[in-house]
Amino acid sequence: MTVSIETLGEVALVTVDNPPVNALSQAVRAGLSEAVDTLDADPQIRAAVLICVGRTFMAGADVREFGKTPQPPALSDVVNRIEAATKPWIAAIHGTALGGGLEVALGCHYRVAVPSAKVGLPEVTLGIIPGAGGTVRLPRVADLEHAIEMITIGRPIGAETAHAYGILDAVVEGDLKEDTIAFARERLRDALPLPVSKRPVPQVSEEGFWEKHAARIAKHARGQASPLRALEAVRNAVELDAETALAKEREIFVALRDSDQSAALRHVFFAERAAAKLRELEGIVPREIKSAAVIGGGTMGAGIAAALLDADLPVVLVEQDEAGLERGLANVRQIYDSAVKRGRLSAEKREAKLSMLAPSLHYAALSDADLVIEAVFEDLDVKRSVFVALDSVVKPDAILATNTSYLDPNAIATPLSRAENFLGLHFFSPANIMKLLEIVKAEATSPEVLKTGFALAKRLGKTAVLAGICDGFIGNRIYKTYRRQAEQLLLDGCQPGDVDRAMRGFGLPMGPFEVQDLSGLDIAEFQRKAARARGETVLAPIADRLCGLKRYGQKTGGGWYDYEAGNRMPIPSETVAAIIAEETEQAGRTAKSLDDEIVQQRLVFPMINEAARILEEGIARRSLDIDLVEIHGYGFPRWRGGLLFYADQYGLEKILPALEAMAAEGTANAPCPFLKDASAKGGFSNLTTGD
Ligand code: T1G
């Protein structure tokens, strides 16, 4: 029984039980609707407490029902029915009251929660807006600015804040059920409060209020539709009567629910939950990680140390000499100092984290570490020497990981006596911020160690994706194609600014040349040198010349763009334009005028082709893995669902001929057989790859 009623004298306890997160499935909606009718008709009952069993209050509509024919009762009708009850309903909240769950609570006459509870309307993150009255009722209990922020960003807030905002009527320290029943009994003397939707809504007097918010939201949305539609719904709630605003909310909700963007965002939601679900790891218990160590205190090492400290793991930071160790500690301290400066961390918390960081010059200090992550210079011999040293000091079940981004982990692991305890953990810079973690299985990596890698990722708040071994694993391999295509566009008449504008228009935070200037052109130069040393041909005539001039980007005052001292604003460079013109002539190419859509296709379609190769070779297990890598590691727009979900939505039958045309004019590789096969089968989502 998903919804049950228990009578406790004059108070009824309505309990929802629909694991894992009490999603508002059809059965729950029907059960709640019936419960209101039953209790309204019961003269003995004078109040109802709505509570959920399991880990959380209702976490929203059942997202798995989306895309299917909606079954009655509609959630908005259930909420209206509760609100119209002749007796007070009190929501007892624990865990996360999200989306439709909070809307049901806003339909209740009172809301009570435990201190650890969170409430929110995250619908915009699924490409929709609240569809059961949230945009109309929230501004009637919370301050308008707070309501706008909660509805257009979708981030949940804690119980104390929700209480301060006026969303919750009480935060109870004791047993939720007992305390809420007591709260209900105290209210029996009171008149039934005004239903939320009937309460007054704050009026806006500030000139340009909505325009100001719309501009701010559009800047962050970068092409995602739902945040601006959510603002529109809140404006309706302020400017129209509640009934009309509710009807308009419904219209917007239904339009967005059936949109490509929402389908894409729902795909990402479930992909993030499927990433760690690998058949061969079912039933495997991960090892417990209570202590960690990082070898190397450079940018990556310090970021990884901070990521571990942020997960309350004590860390030993090892460097080869005093100066290196000082630099390493300073790098970690710098991360927390800037967090304190930005008000994202208290000084006390900074000290608490740093107190869990122990510096050492000796590998012997790692004899008890559960996990050791190597993050030293990207050189095979240097990395091997680290693992030779580690192999003789760590305990038998210690997990050893390399953070290499380009070297072969199997080659790095050769010195190890217990290679089954070794794997690749490829973090992305800044490692304490970037959500992506490529988990690289080496030949001998045991399932238990792999499972522990995924468990660690969850603990660090990372989205982990299994990657096979090739040059650049999944992300950097596709990125190499992206960079090559970007340079090719310069030889065909584009300037860096044209390409970057086009990709920002596609929904990326920055274009390829702005990113390279931020991270440094020397990183790609290092990889080109390594690839050429392996006998590979790498096309980058313009980048080579810029590196020849020591134009490494922002850090040298110039790269693809020029920069004024102390200013990160990219300025189109005459030097670069001249080099582009010379190399275009050298390459015998003719400058064309390419519009932004063509530029986007010239970059994204070859990435899709390379991604198909990666699936073909089994370097990535499923297309969803590649989608997550691109979204969490390279800023690919989440509302496009990731690279291959986008490819399916755009239509492989259109991408194939476009790639063939590019190949014919020598600007991209011809479509690979796997891509043709995927197109013949109607898309990547129809392929049965991996699990
Ligand atoms: N519908 C269906 N399944 C859901 C679900 C949902 N809303 N939320 C979670 N699950 C599944 C999830 O797929 C996973 O399944 C399991 O529950 C545990 O989730 C009208 C229309 C609640 C904070 O956006 O944010 O209401 O993988 O691994 O880390 O306005 O899940 O085990 O098979 O994430 O503890 C709005 C979405 C919906 C909340 C728990 N609600 N959920 O996090 O566990 S739209 C949301 C979450 C809406 C109305 C509209 C999180 C969580 P499996 P998990 P977790």
XYZ file of C-alpha atoms and ligand atoms in Angstrom:
746
model
C 0.000 0.000 0.000
C 1.766 3.211 -1.130
C -0.570 5.488 0.878
C -2.047 4.360 4.199
C -4.100 6.058 6.895
C -3.819 5.496 10.645
C -6.213 7.213 13.019
C -4.698 8.583 16.253
C -7.697 10.046 17.999
C -8.630 13.305 16.224
C -5.449 13.281 14.139
C -4.966 10.999 11.155
C -1.516 9.895 10.024
C -1.302 9.648 6.225
C 1.820 7.667 5.329
C 3.424 7.425 1.881
C 5.620 4.416 1.203
C 7.020 4.275 -2.352
C 10.757 3.456 -2.277
C 13.379 4.524 -3.079
C 12.461 8.248 -2.881
C 8.623 8.275 -2.502
C 8.246 9.622 -6.020
C 4.692 10.822 -6.759
C 3.757 7.936 -8.989
C 0.186 7.448 -10.198
C -0.505 5.162 -7.225
C 0.733 7.742 -4.732
C -1.296 10.520 -6.356
C -4.451 8.402 -6.366
C -3.812 7.327 -2.766
C -3.423 10.910 -1.572
C -6.531 12.046 -3.399
C -8.562 9.249 -1.824
C -7.099 10.030 1.598
C -8.378 13.617 1.474
C -11.858 12.440 0.559
C -11.829 9.782 3.290
C -10.641 12.119 6.018
C -12.881 14.990 5.007
C -15.800 12.606 5.340
C -14.705 11.298 8.758
C -16.297 13.428 11.509
C -13.914 12.091 14.137
C -10.848 13.428 12.293
C -9.929 17.081 12.809
C -6.423 17.167 11.265
C -4.101 15.087 9.063
C -0.336 14.627 9.277
C 1.295 13.658 5.961
C 4.542 11.742 6.435
C 6.751 9.424 4.368
C 8.679 6.304 5.330
C 12.202 5.563 4.096
C 15.034 7.945 3.411
C 13.007 10.964 2.286
C 9.742 12.903 1.964
C 8.373 12.868 -1.601
C 11.251 13.793 -3.913
C 8.970 14.876 -6.733
C 6.958 13.482 -9.584
C 8.061 10.072 -10.853
C 10.389 11.167 -13.632
C 10.180 7.703 -15.187
C 6.514 8.464 -16.017
C 7.585 11.331 -18.305
C 7.211 10.646 -21.989
C 4.358 8.220 -21.238
C 0.633 9.016 -21.419
C -0.166 10.936 -18.217
C -2.404 8.929 -15.848
C -4.956 10.686 -13.568
C -5.131 12.187 -11.098
C -2.810 14.992 -12.209
C -0.551 16.140 -9.399
C -1.899 19.691 -9.642
C -5.396 18.329 -8.930
C -4.112 16.361 -5.939
C -2.448 19.481 -4.509
C -5.586 21.569 -5.078
C -7.633 18.822 -3.387
C -5.394 18.802 -0.290
C -5.490 22.594 -0.150
C -9.295 22.504 -0.293
C -9.545 19.991 2.548
C -11.944 21.033 5.307
C -9.406 20.043 7.959
C -5.772 21.170 8.302
C -3.104 19.004 6.651
C 0.401 19.214 8.084
C 3.361 18.012 6.042
C 6.071 16.275 8.118
C 9.272 16.583 6.108
C 12.546 14.657 6.324
C 15.208 14.060 3.665
C 14.454 16.061 0.523
C 11.014 17.549 -0.281
C 11.669 18.327 -3.942
C 9.565 19.375 -6.914
C 6.091 17.875 -6.671
C 6.941 16.833 -3.102
C 7.353 20.446 -1.997
C 4.306 21.405 -4.077
C 2.231 18.867 -2.120
C 3.639 20.345 1.098
C 2.720 23.850 -0.123
C -0.802 22.530 -0.708
C -0.878 21.532 2.962
C -1.874 24.105 5.555
C 1.340 23.765 7.597
C 4.867 22.426 7.000
C 7.096 20.961 9.699
C 10.581 19.527 9.144
C 13.614 18.067 10.882
C 16.807 20.211 10.845
C 18.539 17.947 8.277
C 15.727 18.257 5.753
C 16.070 20.085 2.458
C 13.330 21.588 0.297
C 13.489 22.769 -3.301
C 11.920 23.043 -6.731
C 14.628 21.553 -9.029
C 12.320 21.175 -12.032
C 14.363 23.595 -14.178
C 17.284 21.142 -13.918
C 15.046 18.654 -15.735
C 14.152 21.216 -18.406
C 10.676 21.868 -17.018
C 9.110 24.178 -14.440
C 7.094 23.278 -11.335
C 3.812 21.997 -12.727
C 1.661 21.567 -9.610
C 1.403 25.083 -8.324
C 4.940 25.674 -7.089
C 5.419 28.896 -9.084
C 2.153 30.303 -7.653
C 2.299 29.077 -4.037
C 6.018 29.544 -3.238
C 5.954 33.362 -3.795
C 2.976 33.435 -1.414
C 4.954 31.981 1.509
C 8.533 33.092 0.729
C 10.034 36.447 -0.225
C 9.767 37.016 -3.995
C 13.532 37.240 -4.572
C 14.049 33.960 -2.713
C 11.195 32.322 -4.621
C 12.625 33.475 -7.950
C 16.056 32.116 -7.017
C 14.695 28.756 -5.848
C 12.492 28.282 -8.917
C 14.839 29.555 -11.655
C 18.022 27.874 -10.327
C 16.457 24.805 -8.707
C 18.955 24.392 -5.855
C 17.431 22.951 -2.644
C 17.779 24.876 0.648
C 18.181 23.640 4.211
C 15.372 23.512 6.795
C 16.611 26.432 8.882
C 16.794 28.656 5.798
C 13.384 27.451 4.631
C 11.998 28.292 8.051
C 13.567 31.742 7.891
C 12.125 32.214 4.379
C 8.617 31.390 5.724
C 8.285 28.139 3.773
C 8.319 25.984 6.913
C 6.175 26.710 9.958
C 8.423 24.782 12.350
C 11.711 22.882 12.558
C 11.470 20.121 15.170
C 14.457 18.671 16.971
C 12.784 15.495 18.290
C 10.939 12.630 16.565
C 9.350 14.002 13.430
C 6.133 11.988 13.647
C 5.548 12.648 17.352
C 6.442 16.311 17.136
C 4.277 16.885 14.066
C 1.292 15.147 15.640
C 1.790 17.383 18.704
C 2.001 20.393 16.366
C -1.276 19.284 14.757
C -3.021 18.878 18.099
C -1.978 22.397 19.119
C -3.578 23.714 15.904
C -6.941 22.028 16.477
C -8.094 25.138 18.342
C -7.122 27.443 15.466
C -9.278 28.330 12.514
C -8.274 26.667 9.265
C -5.534 28.872 7.820
C -6.009 30.531 4.438
C -4.971 28.126 1.655
C -1.587 29.221 0.341
C -2.857 29.927 -3.169
C -5.415 32.308 -1.671
C -2.826 34.305 0.227
C -1.669 37.703 -1.020
C 1.344 37.839 -3.333
C 4.019 40.526 -3.028
C 3.740 43.293 -5.602
C 6.707 44.587 -7.590
C 7.274 48.312 -7.651
C 10.871 48.383 -8.879
C 11.168 49.572 -12.489
C 12.754 46.912 -14.721
C 12.547 44.281 -11.977
C 11.641 41.420 -14.304
C 13.981 42.550 -17.074
C 16.869 42.661 -14.609
C 16.165 39.095 -13.519
C 15.599 37.898 -17.093
C 18.981 39.271 -18.201
C 20.775 37.634 -15.278
C 19.029 34.303 -15.815
C 19.599 34.292 -19.593
C 23.327 34.830 -19.031
C 23.574 31.722 -16.875
C 21.123 29.623 -18.905
C 23.294 29.745 -22.060
C 20.460 28.521 -24.249
C 18.533 26.408 -21.722
C 14.859 27.430 -21.949
C 13.367 26.343 -18.598
C 14.911 28.984 -16.270
C 13.424 31.880 -18.257
C 10.057 30.123 -18.612
C 10.120 29.615 -14.849
C 10.620 33.350 -14.335
C 7.701 33.980 -16.694
C 5.509 31.711 -14.548
C 6.508 33.521 -11.337
C 5.710 36.851 -13.006
C 2.277 35.473 -13.891
C 1.833 34.509 -10.262
C 2.528 38.120 -9.234
C 0.611 39.906 -11.963
C -2.385 37.562 -12.536
C -4.957 36.011 -10.244
C -3.941 32.645 -8.825
C -6.316 30.579 -10.928
C -5.126 32.112 -14.204
C -1.495 31.872 -13.107
C -1.971 28.167 -12.255
C -3.460 27.505 -15.679
C -0.592 29.309 -17.393
C 1.909 27.394 -15.264
C 0.352 24.179 -16.496
C 0.617 25.298 -20.129
C 4.307 26.132 -19.788
C 4.943 22.895 -17.874
C 3.329 20.699 -20.529
C 5.129 22.479 -23.370
C 8.512 22.028 -21.689
C 7.801 18.464 -20.524
C 7.469 17.372 -24.147
C 10.504 19.369 -25.320
C 13.843 18.083 -26.614
C 15.673 19.951 -23.884
C 13.720 18.228 -21.128
C 14.231 14.828 -22.741
C 17.958 15.638 -22.835
C 18.121 16.728 -19.195
C 16.165 13.675 -18.028
C 18.592 11.515 -20.019
C 21.490 13.108 -18.118
C 19.687 12.643 -14.781
C 19.364 8.896 -15.289
C 22.770 8.605 -16.994
C 24.455 10.040 -13.889
C 22.753 7.312 -11.874
C 23.660 4.581 -14.341
C 27.351 5.496 -14.783
C 28.582 3.413 -11.845
C 26.212 0.519 -12.543
C 28.491 -1.971 -14.312
C 27.389 -5.609 -14.529
C 30.760 -6.982 -13.468
C 30.714 -4.888 -10.307
C 27.266 -5.973 -9.081
C 27.504 -7.411 -5.570
C 31.179 -6.418 -5.175
C 31.878 -4.694 -1.864
C 34.292 -1.735 -2.121
C 37.259 -1.492 0.240
C 37.016 1.043 3.026
C 39.137 4.166 2.508
C 39.931 5.911 5.776
C 43.244 7.544 4.847
C 44.868 8.779 1.644
C 48.068 10.174 0.227
C 48.985 12.237 -2.828
C 52.391 12.114 -4.477
C 53.216 15.500 -6.038
C 52.012 18.917 -4.884
C 51.641 20.636 -8.254
C 48.329 22.057 -9.540
C 46.762 18.606 -10.015
C 48.229 17.076 -6.822
C 47.073 20.007 -4.680
C 43.592 19.913 -6.247
C 43.301 16.170 -5.641
C 44.459 16.624 -2.029
C 41.763 19.295 -1.554
C 39.103 17.020 -3.093
C 40.051 14.296 -0.584
C 40.131 16.737 2.355
C 36.699 18.044 1.275
C 35.461 14.463 1.724
C 36.895 14.462 5.281
C 39.740 12.118 4.335
C 43.094 12.764 6.071
C 45.812 13.255 3.439
C 49.594 12.864 3.445
C 51.166 15.060 0.743
C 54.532 13.749 -0.439
C 57.140 15.700 -2.377
C 60.753 14.969 -3.180
C 62.343 17.998 -1.444
C 61.615 20.800 1.041
C 61.045 23.432 -1.661
C 58.628 21.142 -3.506
C 56.797 20.358 -0.286
C 56.507 24.050 0.603
C 55.095 24.736 -2.865
C 52.653 21.828 -2.515
C 51.353 23.018 0.850
C 51.076 26.568 -0.462
C 49.044 25.312 -3.438
C 46.578 23.527 -1.150
C 46.412 26.519 1.214
C 45.793 28.792 -1.802
C 42.721 26.754 -2.759
C 41.168 27.274 0.674
C 42.314 30.890 1.034
C 40.454 31.839 -2.139
C 37.380 29.895 -0.962
C 37.428 31.880 2.303
C 37.965 35.129 0.373
C 34.903 34.318 -1.780
C 32.867 33.598 1.348
C 32.411 29.955 0.305
C 34.237 28.628 3.375
C 34.685 29.836 6.939
C 38.196 30.389 8.297
C 37.484 27.737 10.953
C 36.561 25.156 8.306
C 39.758 26.037 6.383
C 41.873 25.359 9.461
C 39.967 22.124 10.140
C 40.679 20.862 6.625
C 44.329 21.917 6.647
C 44.782 20.189 10.010
C 44.008 16.884 8.197
C 46.854 17.529 5.714
C 50.268 16.081 6.684
C 53.360 16.926 4.591
C 56.138 14.358 4.156
C 59.360 13.784 2.258
C 59.285 10.076 3.007
C 57.320 7.278 1.328
C 57.660 5.392 4.609
C 54.975 7.713 5.963
C 52.534 5.912 3.681
C 52.856 2.443 5.225
C 49.320 2.725 6.576
C 47.559 4.604 3.770
C 44.467 2.970 2.270
C 44.821 4.912 -0.990
C 47.774 6.595 -2.729
C 47.253 8.791 -5.806
C 50.275 9.687 -7.906
C 50.148 13.126 -9.563
C 53.735 13.812 -10.600
C 55.209 15.088 -13.884
C 53.731 13.401 -16.983
C 56.805 11.278 -17.748
C 56.802 7.458 -17.819
C 60.134 6.939 -16.033
C 59.317 9.511 -13.351
C 55.941 7.864 -12.691
C 57.406 4.363 -12.647
C 60.024 5.412 -10.087
C 57.225 6.595 -7.815
C 55.477 3.209 -7.991
C 58.751 1.351 -7.433
C 59.146 3.312 -4.187
C 55.507 2.850 -3.184
C 55.528 -0.898 -3.894
C 58.032 -1.499 -1.112
C 56.313 0.540 1.614
C 52.521 0.370 1.222
C 50.401 -2.251 2.997
C 49.180 -5.294 0.967
C 45.667 -3.998 0.327
C 46.547 -0.367 -0.298
C 45.040 0.992 -3.518
C 47.520 2.698 -5.828
C 46.304 5.099 -8.509
C 47.850 7.221 -11.227
C 46.402 10.540 -12.338
C 48.064 10.300 -15.749
C 46.093 11.912 -18.558
C 47.988 10.548 -21.542
C 50.427 7.771 -20.542
C 49.496 4.066 -20.612
C 48.622 2.973 -17.052
C 49.700 -0.592 -17.865
C 53.177 0.714 -18.690
C 53.243 2.701 -15.432
C 52.151 -0.363 -13.420
C 54.924 -2.728 -14.616
C 57.096 -2.285 -11.433
C 54.227 -3.265 -9.143
C 54.110 -6.592 -7.313
C 50.371 -6.235 -6.656
C 49.086 -4.727 -9.914
C 45.547 -5.853 -9.062
C 45.489 -2.960 -6.550
C 46.297 -0.406 -9.273
C 44.029 1.742 -11.444
C 43.893 5.109 -13.192
C 41.987 7.933 -11.478
C 42.043 10.738 -14.045
C 40.949 13.998 -12.397
C 40.308 17.216 -14.333
C 41.727 20.592 -13.401
C 40.871 22.108 -10.947
C 40.528 18.658 -9.372
C 38.623 19.872 -6.307
C 36.003 21.541 -8.551
C 35.610 19.578 -11.793
C 32.968 16.860 -11.379
C 34.362 14.406 -13.899
C 36.584 11.479 -12.901
C 37.681 9.011 -15.568
C 38.277 5.666 -13.858
C 40.768 3.753 -15.984
C 40.860 -0.017 -15.599
C 44.380 -1.403 -16.114
C 44.917 -4.988 -17.243
C 45.263 -6.373 -13.704
C 42.876 -4.073 -11.854
C 40.620 -6.230 -9.657
C 36.809 -5.730 -9.637
C 37.039 -4.838 -5.933
C 39.560 -2.068 -6.641
C 37.453 -0.784 -9.544
C 34.349 -0.766 -7.333
C 36.325 1.129 -4.692
C 37.232 3.707 -7.330
C 33.534 4.316 -8.048
C 32.689 4.425 -4.320
C 35.466 6.974 -3.792
C 34.098 9.073 -6.660
C 30.621 9.137 -5.049
C 32.224 10.174 -1.755
C 34.116 13.000 -3.522
C 30.890 14.126 -5.210
C 32.326 13.250 -8.634
C 30.620 11.776 -11.657
C 32.786 8.771 -12.458
C 32.967 7.131 -15.862
C 34.799 3.917 -16.746
C 37.394 4.522 -19.476
C 39.545 2.038 -21.383
C 43.152 2.688 -22.318
C 44.070 4.673 -25.422
C 45.841 7.996 -26.020
C 43.766 10.510 -24.030
C 41.240 7.930 -22.724
C 37.716 9.230 -23.578
C 37.695 12.965 -22.905
C 41.106 14.108 -24.078
C 40.904 11.927 -27.194
C 37.689 13.671 -28.279
C 39.182 17.003 -27.197
C 42.151 16.452 -29.525
C 39.696 16.132 -32.413
C 37.919 19.304 -31.237
C 41.221 21.236 -31.082
C 42.314 19.963 -34.513
C 38.983 20.941 -36.052
C 39.186 24.380 -34.442
C 42.603 25.019 -36.002
C 41.304 23.743 -39.366
C 38.561 26.399 -39.245
C 41.213 29.121 -38.954
C 42.728 27.854 -42.203
C 39.296 28.180 -43.795
C 38.715 31.850 -43.043
C 37.655 32.035 -39.397
C 39.323 34.067 -36.681
C 39.557 32.673 -33.120
C 36.754 35.041 -32.078
C 34.399 33.639 -34.724
C 34.912 30.074 -33.549
C 34.590 30.967 -29.863
C 31.406 33.006 -30.479
C 29.872 30.066 -32.353
C 30.613 27.608 -29.537
C 29.356 29.948 -26.848
C 26.210 30.204 -28.980
C 26.069 26.403 -28.962
C 25.884 26.600 -25.165
C 29.504 26.150 -24.012
C 30.832 28.513 -21.329
C 33.885 29.271 -23.507
C 35.088 28.550 -27.021
C 38.139 26.364 -27.841
C 40.622 29.239 -28.174
C 39.515 31.046 -25.009
C 39.906 27.725 -23.120
C 43.409 27.156 -24.474
C 44.459 30.685 -23.505
C 43.120 30.016 -19.968
C 44.751 26.594 -19.478
C 47.918 27.401 -21.495
C 48.959 26.504 -25.049
C 52.067 24.760 -23.651
C 49.929 21.800 -22.426
C 48.815 20.947 -25.968
C 52.360 21.674 -27.263
C 53.721 19.085 -24.799
C 51.242 16.508 -26.110
C 52.007 17.307 -29.749
C 55.714 16.794 -29.047
C 54.972 13.447 -27.365
C 52.727 12.352 -30.262
C 55.282 13.398 -32.891
C 57.959 11.537 -30.916
C 55.691 8.475 -31.320
C 55.801 9.095 -35.087
C 52.281 10.556 -35.323
C 51.415 13.444 -37.693
C 49.766 16.297 -35.811
C 48.246 19.224 -37.763
C 48.696 22.442 -35.734
C 50.732 24.877 -37.854
C 49.315 28.005 -36.213
C 49.509 26.728 -32.619
C 53.112 25.633 -33.308
C 54.026 29.133 -34.432
C 52.327 30.759 -31.439
C 54.227 28.439 -29.092
C 57.374 29.269 -31.014
C 56.709 32.902 -30.032
C 56.098 31.815 -26.413
C 52.466 32.934 -26.761
C 51.095 30.474 -24.180
C 47.908 32.380 -23.381
C 46.771 34.554 -20.468
C 49.851 33.633 -18.414
C 52.171 35.158 -21.050
C 49.943 38.108 -21.927
C 49.060 36.594 -25.290
C 48.069 33.379 -26.997
C 45.236 33.123 -29.480
C 44.246 36.579 -28.187
C 46.155 39.497 -26.702
C 45.571 40.518 -23.076
C 46.230 43.751 -21.194
C 48.194 43.307 -17.985
C 45.895 42.133 -15.162
C 42.914 41.820 -17.521
C 41.497 38.475 -18.707
C 39.374 40.082 -21.471
C 40.517 38.537 -24.800
C 41.503 41.100 -27.448
C 41.658 40.038 -31.145
C 45.374 39.894 -32.079
C 46.886 41.309 -35.272
C 49.914 39.069 -34.782
C 47.706 35.978 -34.736
C 45.617 37.199 -37.690
C 48.806 37.658 -39.717
C 50.047 34.166 -38.851
C 46.656 32.698 -39.774
C 46.744 34.446 -43.156
C 50.261 33.155 -43.875
C 49.427 29.575 -42.854
C 46.175 29.628 -44.867
C 48.116 30.590 -47.952
C 50.827 28.043 -47.072
C 48.174 25.334 -46.840
C 46.751 26.391 -50.178
C 43.354 27.001 -48.568
C 40.914 29.747 -49.523
C 39.266 31.782 -46.787
C 35.489 31.295 -46.802
C 32.818 33.019 -44.747
C 31.367 30.323 -42.507
C 28.290 31.077 -40.418
C 28.099 30.031 -36.768
C 25.992 26.955 -37.481
C 28.520 25.631 -39.985
C 31.325 26.344 -37.517
C 29.448 24.376 -34.832
C 28.946 21.441 -37.221
C 32.598 21.494 -38.276
C 33.536 21.080 -34.619
C 30.824 18.873 -33.155
C 30.203 16.354 -35.969
C 33.863 15.173 -36.075
C 33.728 14.860 -32.270
C 30.695 12.581 -32.698
C 32.646 10.517 -35.240
C 35.604 10.170 -32.846
C 33.205 9.249 -30.048
C 31.756 6.522 -32.257
C 35.273 5.141 -32.753
C 35.748 5.152 -28.981
C 32.548 3.109 -28.556
C 33.596 0.817 -31.423
C 36.922 0.125 -29.657
C 35.208 -0.372 -26.290
C 37.183 2.473 -24.709
C 33.810 3.727 -23.536
C 31.194 1.169 -22.516
C 28.002 3.105 -23.426
C 27.064 6.304 -25.222
C 25.831 7.722 -21.889
C 29.405 7.468 -20.561
C 30.612 9.732 -23.350
C 27.733 12.133 -22.731
C 28.751 12.438 -19.062
C 32.447 12.916 -19.909
C 31.634 15.768 -22.281
C 29.188 17.455 -19.891
C 31.219 17.114 -16.655
C 34.696 17.461 -18.131
C 34.417 19.771 -21.152
C 31.388 22.016 -20.551
C 29.182 20.396 -23.219
C 25.683 21.860 -22.613
C 23.731 19.652 -20.222
C 20.452 20.709 -21.897
C 21.678 19.088 -25.098
C 22.021 15.785 -23.209
C 25.703 15.297 -24.031
C 27.525 14.689 -27.336
C 25.836 11.457 -28.467
C 22.366 12.184 -27.114
C 22.613 15.446 -29.086
C 23.712 13.453 -32.138
C 20.633 11.255 -31.879
C 18.308 14.230 -31.403
C 19.914 16.106 -34.311
C 19.712 12.963 -36.459
C 22.620 10.777 -37.555
C 21.010 10.596 -40.983
C 21.870 14.322 -41.317
C 25.279 14.145 -39.637
C 26.619 11.341 -41.880
C 26.352 13.247 -45.212
C 27.731 16.392 -43.564
C 30.780 14.428 -42.393
C 31.169 12.834 -45.820
C 31.185 16.321 -47.348
C 33.820 17.481 -44.848
C 35.936 14.397 -45.607
C 35.633 15.091 -49.323
C 37.005 18.603 -48.847
C 39.676 17.266 -46.479
C 38.499 19.046 -43.351
C 37.515 15.995 -41.277
C 37.778 12.199 -41.160
C 35.190 10.164 -43.039
C 32.392 8.678 -40.911
C 33.549 5.453 -39.210
C 31.652 2.156 -39.719
C 30.312 2.270 -36.158
C 28.692 5.653 -36.826
C 27.114 4.355 -40.022
C 25.837 1.340 -38.097
C 24.414 3.542 -35.358
C 22.656 5.629 -37.987
C 21.239 2.516 -39.653
C 19.904 1.406 -36.268
C 18.265 4.762 -35.620
C 20.787 6.205 -33.197
C 23.289 5.506 -30.436
C 20.477 5.038 -27.910
C 19.351 1.982 -29.924
C 22.740 0.302 -29.735
C 23.241 -2.402 -27.109
C 26.810 -1.570 -26.111
C 28.277 -2.718 -22.755
C 25.885 -3.150 -19.789
N 11.483 9.976 -10.131
C 11.862 8.701 -10.361
N 12.981 8.115 -9.831
C 13.714 8.871 -9.027
C 13.385 10.227 -8.742
C 12.204 10.775 -9.327
N 11.811 12.032 -9.097
N 14.341 10.707 -7.926
C 15.205 9.710 -7.704
N 14.847 8.612 -8.360
C 15.534 7.311 -8.346
C 16.920 7.375 -8.980
O 16.862 7.199 -10.346
C 17.614 6.212 -8.279
O 17.201 5.038 -8.902
C 17.026 6.236 -6.884
O 15.790 6.957 -6.994
C 17.883 6.921 -5.881
O 18.214 8.200 -6.384
C 5.017 18.434 -11.146
C 7.000 17.262 -12.521
C 16.015 12.629 -4.248
C 18.050 13.963 -3.872
O 14.189 16.516 -9.595
O 17.513 14.841 -6.845
O 8.309 16.996 -9.476
O 19.373 4.367 -9.803
O 20.676 7.764 -6.650
O 21.775 10.467 -4.290
O 6.528 19.973 -10.414
O 17.469 11.444 -6.495
O 18.550 3.393 -7.668
O 17.409 2.825 -9.823
O 19.730 10.103 -6.873
O 20.228 9.829 -2.414
C 11.535 16.905 -9.300
C 15.269 14.173 -8.360
C 10.887 15.975 -10.253
C 14.471 15.194 -7.660
C 18.153 11.455 -3.815
N 12.387 16.147 -8.411
N 15.973 13.298 -7.447
O 19.496 11.453 -4.164
O 19.817 8.955 -4.641
S 9.909 16.857 -11.433
C 13.677 16.014 -8.646
C 17.074 13.711 -6.792
C 8.496 17.306 -10.590
C 6.372 18.609 -10.561
C 7.488 18.085 -11.400
C 17.797 12.673 -5.987
C 17.462 12.695 -4.481
P 18.188 3.856 -9.052
P 19.703 8.781 -6.218
P 20.422 10.161 -3.821
